[in-house]
Amino acid sequence: MCCVGKRRHDIIYPNEFMPLAERVIHLIEFKNVSKTYPNGVKGLKNVNLTIEQGEFVAIIGLSGAGKSKAASFMEDMDFFCVDNLPAPLIVKFAELGMAGSGEYQRVVLVSDVRSGTCFDGLFQALDALKSLKCSYRILFMDAEDETIIKRYKETRRSHPLMEDGLSLEQAIAMEREMLRP
């Protein structure tokens, strides 16, 4: 959405003559974004994402799928990013942000298997945000197993679930199962 407006406090306000129903400001909006790398690997395919002013963004997904990179991009856009916040603290953090003076209105929470072995707590916290009338978006990051394996080999890091003696392939399969709806 593109609108002519006045700039105050780093927020673009629409022209006063615009009808009230059209005065929705999207903080971030991607429409049909695709990315194919030179080697033919598709990084993104027709991605659509809209984040409104004041919405929390929860980035979840597979380890090695690009959550940290997405959070880094959003941090560059002046979002306050919290990585690996335990699920029971999400609601308290949201309450703090809602009671503040506005400095925590652009918040990204990153969660993965490091936050615990079950995502039920995360989804319970997100449901609690609804009861507080705090809107949020989930940005789910996924990648092909081969891509994740390549990334782990390149960085020489271990997958968080490999601590249980699993191979990388087994850890990825287990994490996929944990994230299944």
Coordinates of C-alpha atoms in Angstrom, one line a residue:
M1 CA 0.0 0.0 0.0
C2 CA 1.3 3.4 -0.9
C3 CA -0.1 6.5 0.5
V4 CA 0.7 10.2 0.5
G5 CA 0.9 11.5 4.0
K6 CA 2.8 13.4 6.7
R7 CA 5.7 12.0 8.5
R8 CA 5.6 12.2 12.3
H9 CA 7.7 10.1 14.7
D10 CA 8.9 7.7 12.0
I11 CA 5.3 6.7 11.1
I12 CA 3.7 7.8 7.9
Y13 CA 0.2 9.1 8.5
P14 CA -2.2 9.1 5.5
N15 CA -3.4 12.2 4.0
E16 CA -6.3 13.7 6.1
F17 CA -8.5 13.7 3.0
M18 CA -8.3 10.0 2.7
P19 CA -11.5 8.1 3.8
L20 CA -11.2 6.7 7.3
A21 CA -11.7 3.1 6.1
E22 CA -8.6 3.4 3.9
R23 CA -6.3 4.8 6.7
V24 CA -4.8 1.4 7.5
I25 CA -1.0 1.6 7.7
H26 CA 1.0 -1.5 7.1
L27 CA 4.3 -1.5 9.0
I28 CA 5.7 -4.2 6.7
E29 CA 4.0 -5.7 3.6
F30 CA 5.4 -8.2 1.2
K31 CA 3.3 -9.4 -1.8
N32 CA 4.3 -12.4 -3.9
V33 CA 8.0 -12.2 -3.0
S34 CA 10.1 -14.9 -4.5
K35 CA 13.9 -15.5 -4.4
T36 CA 15.8 -18.1 -6.5
Y37 CA 19.5 -18.4 -5.9
P38 CA 22.0 -18.7 -8.8
N39 CA 22.3 -22.5 -8.2
G40 CA 18.5 -22.9 -8.7
V41 CA 17.5 -23.3 -5.1
K42 CA 14.2 -21.5 -4.3
G43 CA 14.6 -19.5 -1.1
L44 CA 11.2 -17.9 -1.2
K45 CA 8.2 -18.6 -3.4
N46 CA 5.2 -16.2 -3.6
V47 CA 5.5 -15.1 0.1
N48 CA 2.9 -12.7 1.4
L49 CA 3.3 -11.1 4.8
T50 CA 1.6 -8.1 6.3
I51 CA 2.6 -6.8 9.8
E52 CA 0.5 -4.0 11.3
Q53 CA 1.7 -1.3 13.7
G54 CA 1.6 -2.7 17.2
E55 CA 1.6 -6.4 16.2
F56 CA 4.0 -8.8 17.9
V57 CA 5.8 -11.1 15.4
A58 CA 6.6 -14.6 16.4
I59 CA 9.2 -16.2 14.3
I60 CA 9.1 -20.0 14.7
G61 CA 10.3 -22.9 12.6
L62 CA 13.1 -25.4 12.1
S63 CA 16.6 -24.9 13.4
G64 CA 18.7 -23.8 10.5
A65 CA 15.8 -22.5 8.4
G66 CA 16.7 -18.8 8.7
K67 CA 14.9 -17.6 11.8
S68 CA 18.0 -15.7 13.0
K69 CA 18.5 -14.1 9.6
A70 CA 14.8 -13.0 9.5
A71 CA 15.1 -11.5 13.0
S72 CA 18.3 -9.7 12.0
F73 CA 16.6 -8.1 9.0
M74 CA 13.7 -7.0 11.2
E75 CA 16.1 -5.7 13.8
D76 CA 17.6 -3.6 11.0
M77 CA 14.1 -2.2 10.5
D78 CA 14.1 -1.0 14.2
F79 CA 12.2 -4.0 15.6
F80 CA 13.1 -5.1 19.2
C81 CA 14.1 -8.7 18.8
V82 CA 14.1 -11.3 21.6
D83 CA 15.6 -14.7 20.8
N84 CA 14.8 -17.8 22.8
L85 CA 12.4 -16.2 25.2
P86 CA 10.8 -19.0 27.3
A87 CA 7.1 -19.3 26.6
P88 CA 5.9 -18.5 30.1
L89 CA 7.6 -15.1 29.8
I90 CA 5.9 -14.1 26.5
V91 CA 2.7 -12.9 28.1
K92 CA 4.5 -10.9 30.8
F93 CA 6.7 -9.4 28.1
A94 CA 3.7 -8.4 26.1
E95 CA 2.0 -6.8 29.1
L96 CA 5.2 -4.8 29.7
G97 CA 5.2 -3.7 26.1
M98 CA 1.6 -2.7 26.1
A99 CA 1.9 -0.7 29.4
G100 CA 5.0 1.1 28.2
S101 CA 5.4 4.4 26.3
G102 CA 5.5 2.7 22.8
E103 CA 9.2 1.7 22.6
Y104 CA 8.1 -2.0 22.5
Q105 CA 5.5 -1.7 19.8
R106 CA 7.7 -3.3 17.2
V107 CA 8.6 -6.6 18.7
V108 CA 9.9 -9.9 17.3
L109 CA 10.0 -13.1 19.4
V110 CA 12.1 -16.0 18.0
S111 CA 11.3 -19.4 19.3
D112 CA 12.6 -22.9 18.5
V113 CA 13.5 -26.2 20.1
R114 CA 16.0 -24.4 22.4
S115 CA 12.9 -23.0 24.2
G116 CA 11.9 -26.5 25.3
T117 CA 11.0 -29.8 23.9
C118 CA 7.4 -28.9 23.2
F119 CA 5.8 -26.0 21.4
D120 CA 2.5 -26.3 23.3
G121 CA 3.7 -23.7 25.8
L122 CA 4.4 -21.3 22.9
F123 CA 0.9 -21.7 21.4
Q124 CA -0.7 -21.3 24.9
A125 CA 1.2 -18.1 25.3
L126 CA 0.1 -16.9 21.9
D127 CA -3.5 -17.8 22.8
A128 CA -3.1 -15.7 26.0
L129 CA -2.0 -12.7 23.9
K130 CA -5.4 -12.9 22.1
S131 CA -7.2 -12.7 25.4
L132 CA -5.1 -9.5 26.1
K133 CA -6.3 -8.2 22.7
C134 CA -2.6 -8.1 21.7
S135 CA -2.4 -9.1 18.0
Y136 CA 0.5 -11.1 16.6
R137 CA 1.7 -12.7 13.4
I138 CA 3.5 -16.0 13.1
L139 CA 6.3 -16.1 10.6
F140 CA 7.1 -19.8 10.1
M141 CA 10.5 -20.5 8.7
D142 CA 11.0 -23.8 6.9
A143 CA 13.7 -25.2 4.5
E144 CA 14.4 -28.5 2.7
D145 CA 16.3 -31.0 4.8
E146 CA 19.2 -30.9 2.3
T147 CA 19.4 -27.1 2.8
I148 CA 19.4 -27.4 6.6
I149 CA 22.1 -30.1 6.5
K150 CA 24.2 -28.0 4.2
R151 CA 23.9 -25.0 6.6
Y152 CA 24.9 -27.0 9.6
K153 CA 27.9 -28.5 7.8
E154 CA 29.0 -25.0 6.6
T155 CA 28.7 -23.5 10.1
R156 CA 30.1 -26.6 11.9
R157 CA 27.4 -26.2 14.6
S158 CA 25.4 -29.0 16.1
H159 CA 21.6 -29.1 15.8
P160 CA 20.1 -28.5 19.3
L161 CA 18.4 -32.0 19.3
M162 CA 21.7 -33.8 18.5
E163 CA 22.6 -33.6 22.2
D164 CA 20.3 -36.7 22.6
G165 CA 22.7 -38.7 20.5
L166 CA 20.7 -38.3 17.3
S167 CA 22.2 -37.9 13.9
L168 CA 21.6 -34.6 12.1
E169 CA 19.0 -36.2 9.8
Q170 CA 17.2 -37.7 12.8
A171 CA 17.3 -34.4 14.7
I172 CA 15.7 -32.6 11.8
A173 CA 13.0 -35.3 11.4
M174 CA 12.3 -35.1 15.2
E175 CA 12.0 -31.3 15.0
R176 CA 9.6 -31.5 12.0
E177 CA 7.5 -33.9 14.0
M178 CA 7.5 -31.5 17.0
L179 CA 6.4 -28.6 14.8
R180 CA 3.6 -30.6 13.1
P181 CA 0.1 -29.0 13.9

